[in-house]
């Protein structure tokens, strides 16, 4: 199992809309609105490392209202 964490910065006033959209994406197992330099923390869980880029670039980063993302991918378990 591969986990990735995505730290999301949203445009002002768009956080709730972004949370609702990201919550519908397959592979997202948790997400939280947070205070600080990021607005949302997203946890993704997939079977293969190769699944992560498509979720990040095609699904999460294409959500309207996202200003920027930072991705952290865990090492595969041996």
PDB file of N, CA and C in Angstrom:
ATOM      1  N   UNK A   1       0.849  -1.180   0.000  1.00  0.00           N
ATOM      2  CA  UNK A   1       0.000   0.000   0.000  1.00  0.00           C
ATOM      3  C   UNK A   1       0.892   1.240   0.000  1.00  0.00           C
ATOM      4  N   UNK A   2       0.567   2.181  -0.859  1.00  0.00           N
ATOM      5  CA  UNK A   2       1.302   3.441  -0.967  1.00  0.00           C
ATOM      6  C   UNK A   2       0.408   4.558  -0.446  1.00  0.00           C
ATOM      7  N   UNK A   3       0.994   5.429   0.374  1.00  0.00           N
ATOM      8  CA  UNK A   3       0.272   6.605   0.858  1.00  0.00           C
ATOM      9  C   UNK A   3       0.973   7.843   0.341  1.00  0.00           C
ATOM     10  N   UNK A   4       0.179   8.841   0.050  1.00  0.00           N
ATOM     11  CA  UNK A   4       0.714  10.140  -0.330  1.00  0.00           C
ATOM     12  C   UNK A   4      -0.087  11.199   0.410  1.00  0.00           C
ATOM     13  N   UNK A   5       0.585  12.263   0.749  1.00  0.00           N
ATOM     14  CA  UNK A   5      -0.057  13.386   1.413  1.00  0.00           C
ATOM     15  C   UNK A   5       0.091  14.594   0.498  1.00  0.00           C
ATOM     16  N   UNK A   6      -0.990  15.316   0.318  1.00  0.00           N
ATOM     17  CA  UNK A   6      -0.972  16.488  -0.540  1.00  0.00           C
ATOM     18  C   UNK A   6      -1.367  17.690   0.306  1.00  0.00           C
ATOM     19  N   UNK A   7      -0.499  18.676   0.328  1.00  0.00           N
ATOM     20  CA  UNK A   7      -0.734  19.919   1.057  1.00  0.00           C
ATOM     21  C   UNK A   7      -1.240  20.929   0.036  1.00  0.00           C
ATOM     22  N   UNK A   8      -2.428  21.458   0.268  1.00  0.00           N
ATOM     23  CA  UNK A   8      -3.108  22.274  -0.730  1.00  0.00           C
ATOM     24  C   UNK A   8      -3.283  23.705  -0.228  1.00  0.00           C
ATOM     25  N   UNK A   9      -2.959  24.658  -1.094  1.00  0.00           N
ATOM     26  CA  UNK A   9      -3.256  26.069  -0.856  1.00  0.00           C
ATOM     27  C   UNK A   9      -4.380  26.430  -1.821  1.00  0.00           C
ATOM     28  N   UNK A  10      -5.444  27.011  -1.279  1.00  0.00           N
ATOM     29  CA  UNK A  10      -6.588  27.377  -2.119  1.00  0.00           C
ATOM     30  C   UNK A  10      -6.642  28.897  -2.308  1.00  0.00           C
ATOM     31  N   UNK A  11      -7.373  29.307  -3.318  1.00  0.00           N
ATOM     32  CA  UNK A  11      -7.652  30.723  -3.505  1.00  0.00           C
ATOM     33  C   UNK A  11      -8.574  31.166  -2.376  1.00  0.00           C
ATOM     34  N   UNK A  12      -8.471  32.412  -1.926  1.00  0.00           N
ATOM     35  CA  UNK A  12      -9.324  32.881  -0.829  1.00  0.00           C
ATOM     36  C   UNK A  12     -10.808  32.619  -1.110  1.00  0.00           C
ATOM     37  N   UNK A  13     -11.485  32.067  -0.115  1.00  0.00           N
ATOM     38  CA  UNK A  13     -12.916  31.799  -0.215  1.00  0.00           C
ATOM     39  C   UNK A  13     -13.280  30.518  -0.949  1.00  0.00           C
ATOM     40  N   UNK A  14     -12.303  29.758  -1.434  1.00  0.00           N
ATOM     41  CA  UNK A  14     -12.583  28.559  -2.220  1.00  0.00           C
ATOM     42  C   UNK A  14     -12.359  27.246  -1.460  1.00  0.00           C
ATOM     43  N   UNK A  15     -11.900  27.317  -0.236  1.00  0.00           N
ATOM     44  CA  UNK A  15     -11.501  26.112   0.495  1.00  0.00           C
ATOM     45  C   UNK A  15     -12.623  25.092   0.585  1.00  0.00           C
ATOM     46  N   UNK A  16     -13.803  25.507   0.956  1.00  0.00           N
ATOM     47  CA  UNK A  16     -14.921  24.542   1.117  1.00  0.00           C
ATOM     48  C   UNK A  16     -15.284  23.874  -0.207  1.00  0.00           C
ATOM     49  N   UNK A  17     -15.254  24.620  -1.300  1.00  0.00           N
ATOM     50  CA  UNK A  17     -15.549  24.041  -2.614  1.00  0.00           C
ATOM     51  C   UNK A  17     -14.475  23.036  -3.016  1.00  0.00           C
ATOM     52  N   UNK A  18     -13.230  23.352  -2.715  1.00  0.00           N
ATOM     53  CA  UNK A  18     -12.122  22.450  -3.044  1.00  0.00           C
ATOM     54  C   UNK A  18     -12.228  21.173  -2.208  1.00  0.00           C
ATOM     55  N   UNK A  19     -12.532  21.307  -0.925  1.00  0.00           N
ATOM     56  CA  UNK A  19     -12.698  20.134  -0.055  1.00  0.00           C
ATOM     57  C   UNK A  19     -13.798  19.227  -0.613  1.00  0.00           C
ATOM     58  N   UNK A  20     -14.914  19.805  -1.004  1.00  0.00           N
ATOM     59  CA  UNK A  20     -16.027  19.006  -1.532  1.00  0.00           C
ATOM     60  C   UNK A  20     -15.612  18.265  -2.804  1.00  0.00           C
ATOM     61  N   UNK A  21     -14.877  18.930  -3.673  1.00  0.00           N
ATOM     62  CA  UNK A  21     -14.460  18.303  -4.933  1.00  0.00           C
ATOM     63  C   UNK A  21     -13.428  17.210  -4.697  1.00  0.00           C
ATOM     64  N   UNK A  22     -12.441  17.476  -3.855  1.00  0.00           N
ATOM     65  CA  UNK A  22     -11.397  16.484  -3.592  1.00  0.00           C
ATOM     66  C   UNK A  22     -11.975  15.266  -2.877  1.00  0.00           C
ATOM     67  N   UNK A  23     -12.959  15.472  -2.038  1.00  0.00           N
ATOM     68  CA  UNK A  23     -13.584  14.369  -1.317  1.00  0.00           C
ATOM     69  C   UNK A  23     -14.235  13.333  -2.227  1.00  0.00           C
ATOM     70  N   UNK A  24     -14.508  13.698  -3.473  1.00  0.00           N
ATOM     71  CA  UNK A  24     -15.136  12.787  -4.431  1.00  0.00           C
ATOM     72  C   UNK A  24     -14.121  11.987  -5.255  1.00  0.00           C
ATOM     73  N   UNK A  25     -12.840  12.255  -5.068  1.00  0.00           N
ATOM     74  CA  UNK A  25     -11.810  11.625  -5.889  1.00  0.00           C
ATOM     75  C   UNK A  25     -11.459  10.244  -5.345  1.00  0.00           C
ATOM     76  N   UNK A  26     -11.464   9.257  -6.218  1.00  0.00           N
ATOM     77  CA  UNK A  26     -11.105   7.895  -5.827  1.00  0.00           C
ATOM     78  C   UNK A  26      -9.641   7.851  -5.398  1.00  0.00           C
ATOM     79  N   UNK A  27      -9.388   7.196  -4.274  1.00  0.00           N
ATOM     80  CA  UNK A  27      -8.044   7.106  -3.718  1.00  0.00           C
ATOM     81  C   UNK A  27      -7.835   8.033  -2.539  1.00  0.00           C
ATOM     82  N   UNK A  28      -8.675   9.055  -2.408  1.00  0.00           N
ATOM     83  CA  UNK A  28      -8.592   9.966  -1.264  1.00  0.00           C
ATOM     84  C   UNK A  28      -9.267   9.283  -0.085  1.00  0.00           C
ATOM     85  N   UNK A  29      -8.503   9.062   0.984  1.00  0.00           N
ATOM     86  CA  UNK A  29      -9.068   8.372   2.148  1.00  0.00           C
ATOM     87  C   UNK A  29      -9.349   9.317   3.309  1.00  0.00           C
ATOM     88  N   UNK A  30      -8.681  10.474   3.328  1.00  0.00           N
ATOM     89  CA  UNK A  30      -8.914  11.464   4.374  1.00  0.00           C
ATOM     90  C   UNK A  30      -8.554  12.828   3.854  1.00  0.00           C
ATOM     91  N   UNK A  31      -9.257  13.854   4.319  1.00  0.00           N
ATOM     92  CA  UNK A  31      -8.830  15.208   4.059  1.00  0.00           C
ATOM     93  C   UNK A  31      -9.309  16.099   5.181  1.00  0.00           C
ATOM     94  N   UNK A  32      -8.495  17.113   5.459  1.00  0.00           N
ATOM     95  CA  UNK A  32      -8.763  18.002   6.590  1.00  0.00           C
ATOM     96  C   UNK A  32      -8.488  19.439   6.195  1.00  0.00           C
ATOM     97  N   UNK A  33      -9.394  20.328   6.585  1.00  0.00           N
ATOM     98  CA  UNK A  33      -9.096  21.751   6.495  1.00  0.00           C
ATOM     99  C   UNK A  33      -8.192  22.071   7.675  1.00  0.00           C
ATOM    100  N   UNK A  34      -7.127  22.818   7.416  1.00  0.00           N
ATOM    101  CA  UNK A  34      -6.174  23.153   8.462  1.00  0.00           C
ATOM    102  C   UNK A  34      -5.848  24.645   8.428  1.00  0.00           C
ATOM    103  N   UNK A  35      -5.260  25.131   9.520  1.00  0.00           N
ATOM    104  CA  UNK A  35      -4.795  26.516   9.580  1.00  0.00           C
ATOM    105  C   UNK A  35      -3.283  26.513   9.482  1.00  0.00           C
ATOM    106  N   UNK A  36      -2.737  27.491   8.823  1.00  0.00           N
ATOM    107  CA  UNK A  36      -1.299  27.592   8.650  1.00  0.00           C
ATOM    108  C   UNK A  36      -0.984  27.935   7.211  1.00  0.00           C
ATOM    109  N   UNK A  37       0.206  27.573   6.752  1.00  0.00           N
ATOM    110  CA  UNK A  37       0.570  27.925   5.375  1.00  0.00           C
ATOM    111  C   UNK A  37      -0.217  27.146   4.324  1.00  0.00           C
ATOM    112  N   UNK A  38      -0.857  26.052   4.721  1.00  0.00           N
ATOM    113  CA  UNK A  38      -1.686  25.259   3.814  1.00  0.00           C
ATOM    114  C   UNK A  38      -3.123  25.312   4.297  1.00  0.00           C
ATOM    115  N   UNK A  39      -4.052  25.080   3.387  1.00  0.00           N
ATOM    116  CA  UNK A  39      -5.476  25.128   3.726  1.00  0.00           C
ATOM    117  C   UNK A  39      -6.100  23.756   3.892  1.00  0.00           C
ATOM    118  N   UNK A  40      -5.548  22.759   3.182  1.00  0.00           N
ATOM    119  CA  UNK A  40      -6.110  21.407   3.200  1.00  0.00           C
ATOM    120  C   UNK A  40      -4.966  20.399   3.202  1.00  0.00           C
ATOM    121  N   UNK A  41      -5.123  19.330   3.981  1.00  0.00           N
ATOM    122  CA  UNK A  41      -4.206  18.195   3.930  1.00  0.00           C
ATOM    123  C   UNK A  41      -5.022  17.007   3.430  1.00  0.00           C
ATOM    124  N   UNK A  42      -4.530  16.385   2.359  1.00  0.00           N
ATOM    125  CA  UNK A  42      -5.229  15.264   1.723  1.00  0.00           C
ATOM    126  C   UNK A  42      -4.373  14.012   1.885  1.00  0.00           C
ATOM    127  N   UNK A  43      -4.986  12.906   2.279  1.00  0.00           N
ATOM    128  CA  UNK A  43      -4.290  11.618   2.334  1.00  0.00           C
ATOM    129  C   UNK A  43      -4.831  10.726   1.229  1.00  0.00           C
ATOM    130  N   UNK A  44      -3.915  10.213   0.431  1.00  0.00           N
ATOM    131  CA  UNK A  44      -4.254   9.307  -0.662  1.00  0.00           C
ATOM    132  C   UNK A  44      -3.692   7.941  -0.320  1.00  0.00           C
ATOM    133  N   UNK A  45      -4.429   6.901  -0.663  1.00  0.00           N
ATOM    134  CA  UNK A  45      -3.955   5.531  -0.452  1.00  0.00           C
ATOM    135  C   UNK A  45      -4.256   4.732  -1.716  1.00  0.00           C
ATOM    136  N   UNK A  46      -3.210   4.137  -2.291  1.00  0.00           N
ATOM    137  CA  UNK A  46      -3.353   3.353  -3.526  1.00  0.00           C
ATOM    138  C   UNK A  46      -2.503   2.092  -3.423  1.00  0.00           C
ATOM    139  N   UNK A  47      -2.751   1.159  -4.320  1.00  0.00           N
ATOM    140  CA  UNK A  47      -2.005  -0.096  -4.329  1.00  0.00           C
ATOM    141  C   UNK A  47      -0.614   0.057  -4.938  1.00  0.00           C
ATOM    142  N   UNK A  48      -0.519   0.832  -6.022  1.00  0.00           N
ATOM    143  CA  UNK A  48       0.732   0.939  -6.772  1.00  0.00           C
ATOM    144  C   UNK A  48       1.213   2.386  -6.814  1.00  0.00           C
ATOM    145  N   UNK A  49       2.510   2.581  -6.723  1.00  0.00           N
ATOM    146  CA  UNK A  49       3.109   3.907  -6.824  1.00  0.00           C
ATOM    147  C   UNK A  49       2.731   4.584  -8.137  1.00  0.00           C
ATOM    148  N   UNK A  50       2.585   3.805  -9.183  1.00  0.00           N
ATOM    149  CA  UNK A  50       2.261   4.348 -10.507  1.00  0.00           C
ATOM    150  C   UNK A  50       0.882   5.017 -10.566  1.00  0.00           C
ATOM    151  N   UNK A  51       0.030   4.785  -9.569  1.00  0.00           N
ATOM    152  CA  UNK A  51      -1.296   5.392  -9.541  1.00  0.00           C
ATOM    153  C   UNK A  51      -1.274   6.827  -9.023  1.00  0.00           C
ATOM    154  N   UNK A  52      -0.234   7.169  -8.285  1.00  0.00           N
ATOM    155  CA  UNK A  52      -0.180   8.476  -7.625  1.00  0.00           C
ATOM    156  C   UNK A  52      -0.128   9.644  -8.617  1.00  0.00           C
ATOM    157  N   UNK A  53       0.746   9.639  -9.611  1.00  0.00           N
ATOM    158  CA  UNK A  53       0.816  10.808 -10.507  1.00  0.00           C
ATOM    159  C   UNK A  53      -0.502  11.157 -11.188  1.00  0.00           C
ATOM    160  N   UNK A  54      -1.255  10.176 -11.601  1.00  0.00           N
ATOM    161  CA  UNK A  54      -2.536  10.458 -12.258  1.00  0.00           C
ATOM    162  C   UNK A  54      -3.524  11.119 -11.306  1.00  0.00           C
ATOM    163  N   UNK A  55      -3.556  10.662 -10.075  1.00  0.00           N
ATOM    164  CA  UNK A  55      -4.463  11.273  -9.095  1.00  0.00           C
ATOM    165  C   UNK A  55      -4.041  12.710  -8.828  1.00  0.00           C
ATOM    166  N   UNK A  56      -2.744  12.925  -8.676  1.00  0.00           N
ATOM    167  CA  UNK A  56      -2.254  14.276  -8.387  1.00  0.00           C
ATOM    168  C   UNK A  56      -2.483  15.230  -9.551  1.00  0.00           C
ATOM    169  N   UNK A  57      -1.988  14.872 -10.710  1.00  0.00           N
ATOM    170  CA  UNK A  57      -2.027  15.825 -11.829  1.00  0.00           C
ATOM    171  C   UNK A  57      -3.373  15.889 -12.524  1.00  0.00           C
ATOM    172  N   UNK A  58      -3.999  14.762 -12.756  1.00  0.00           N
ATOM    173  CA  UNK A  58      -5.247  14.748 -13.521  1.00  0.00           C
ATOM    174  C   UNK A  58      -6.472  15.081 -12.680  1.00  0.00           C
ATOM    175  N   UNK A  59      -6.439  14.732 -11.415  1.00  0.00           N
ATOM    176  CA  UNK A  59      -7.648  14.891 -10.600  1.00  0.00           C
ATOM    177  C   UNK A  59      -7.533  16.016  -9.582  1.00  0.00           C
ATOM    178  N   UNK A  60      -6.565  15.960  -8.689  1.00  0.00           N
ATOM    179  CA  UNK A  60      -6.489  16.975  -7.631  1.00  0.00           C
ATOM    180  C   UNK A  60      -6.098  18.336  -8.190  1.00  0.00           C
ATOM    181  N   UNK A  61      -5.017  18.407  -8.938  1.00  0.00           N
ATOM    182  CA  UNK A  61      -4.536  19.709  -9.417  1.00  0.00           C
ATOM    183  C   UNK A  61      -5.466  20.371 -10.417  1.00  0.00           C
ATOM    184  N   UNK A  62      -6.399  19.628 -10.966  1.00  0.00           N
ATOM    185  CA  UNK A  62      -7.343  20.211 -11.924  1.00  0.00           C
ATOM    186  C   UNK A  62      -8.589  20.795 -11.247  1.00  0.00           C
ATOM    187  N   UNK A  63      -8.695  20.661  -9.925  1.00  0.00           N
ATOM    188  CA  UNK A  63      -9.855  21.185  -9.196  1.00  0.00           C
ATOM    189  C   UNK A  63      -9.800  22.719  -9.209  1.00  0.00           C
ATOM    190  N   UNK A  64     -10.867  23.379  -9.646  1.00  0.00           N
ATOM    191  CA  UNK A  64     -10.895  24.842  -9.614  1.00  0.00           C
ATOM    192  C   UNK A  64     -10.758  25.362  -8.187  1.00  0.00           C
ATOM    193  N   UNK A  65     -10.006  26.433  -8.031  1.00  0.00           N
ATOM    194  CA  UNK A  65      -9.837  27.044  -6.712  1.00  0.00           C
ATOM    195  C   UNK A  65      -8.536  26.670  -6.029  1.00  0.00           C
ATOM    196  N   UNK A  66      -7.762  25.754  -6.611  1.00  0.00           N
ATOM    197  CA  UNK A  66      -6.473  25.391  -6.028  1.00  0.00           C
ATOM    198  C   UNK A  66      -5.408  26.341  -6.557  1.00  0.00           C
ATOM    199  N   UNK A  67      -4.674  26.936  -5.642  1.00  0.00           N
ATOM    200  CA  UNK A  67      -3.581  27.833  -6.004  1.00  0.00           C
ATOM    201  C   UNK A  67      -2.281  27.058  -6.188  1.00  0.00           C
ATOM    202  N   UNK A  68      -1.985  26.123  -5.256  1.00  0.00           N
ATOM    203  CA  UNK A  68      -0.767  25.320  -5.350  1.00  0.00           C
ATOM    204  C   UNK A  68      -0.897  24.065  -4.505  1.00  0.00           C
ATOM    205  N   UNK A  69      -0.029  23.079  -4.803  1.00  0.00           N
ATOM    206  CA  UNK A  69       0.013  21.842  -4.019  1.00  0.00           C
ATOM    207  C   UNK A  69       1.460  21.463  -3.764  1.00  0.00           C
ATOM    208  N   UNK A  70       1.663  20.751  -2.679  1.00  0.00           N
ATOM    209  CA  UNK A  70       2.943  20.129  -2.365  1.00  0.00           C
ATOM    210  C   UNK A  70       2.634  18.665  -2.047  1.00  0.00           C
ATOM    211  N   UNK A  71       3.353  17.755  -2.681  1.00  0.00           N
ATOM    212  CA  UNK A  71       3.070  16.332  -2.526  1.00  0.00           C
ATOM    213  C   UNK A  71       4.194  15.620  -1.771  1.00  0.00           C
ATOM    214  N   UNK A  72       3.796  14.721  -0.893  1.00  0.00           N
ATOM    215  CA  UNK A  72       4.728  13.903  -0.122  1.00  0.00           C
ATOM    216  C   UNK A  72       4.294  12.440  -0.292  1.00  0.00           C
ATOM    217  N   UNK A  73       5.156  11.637  -0.879  1.00  0.00           N
ATOM    218  CA  UNK A  73       4.810  10.243  -1.143  1.00  0.00           C
ATOM    219  C   UNK A  73       5.655   9.352  -0.236  1.00  0.00           C
ATOM    220  N   UNK A  74       5.005   8.400   0.422  1.00  0.00           N
ATOM    221  CA  UNK A  74       5.732   7.497   1.320  1.00  0.00           C
ATOM    222  C   UNK A  74       6.534   6.486   0.526  1.00  0.00           C
ATOM    223  N   UNK A  75       7.573   5.953   1.152  1.00  0.00           N
ATOM    224  CA  UNK A  75       8.349   4.889   0.544  1.00  0.00           C
ATOM    225  C   UNK A  75       7.504   3.622   0.534  1.00  0.00           C
ATOM    226  N   UNK A  76       7.593   2.828  -0.536  1.00  0.00           N
ATOM    227  CA  UNK A  76       6.850   1.559  -0.551  1.00  0.00           C
ATOM    228  C   UNK A  76       7.352   0.638   0.563  1.00  0.00           C
ATOM    229  N   UNK A  77       6.407  -0.075   1.167  1.00  0.00           N
ATOM    230  CA  UNK A  77       6.793  -1.046   2.201  1.00  0.00           C
ATOM    231  C   UNK A  77       7.389  -2.261   1.536  1.00  0.00           C
ATOM    232  N   UNK A  78       8.449  -2.801   2.153  1.00  0.00           N
ATOM    233  CA  UNK A  78       9.069  -3.984   1.542  1.00  0.00           C
ATOM    234  C   UNK A  78       8.504  -5.258   2.087  1.00  0.00           C
TER     235      UNK A  78
END
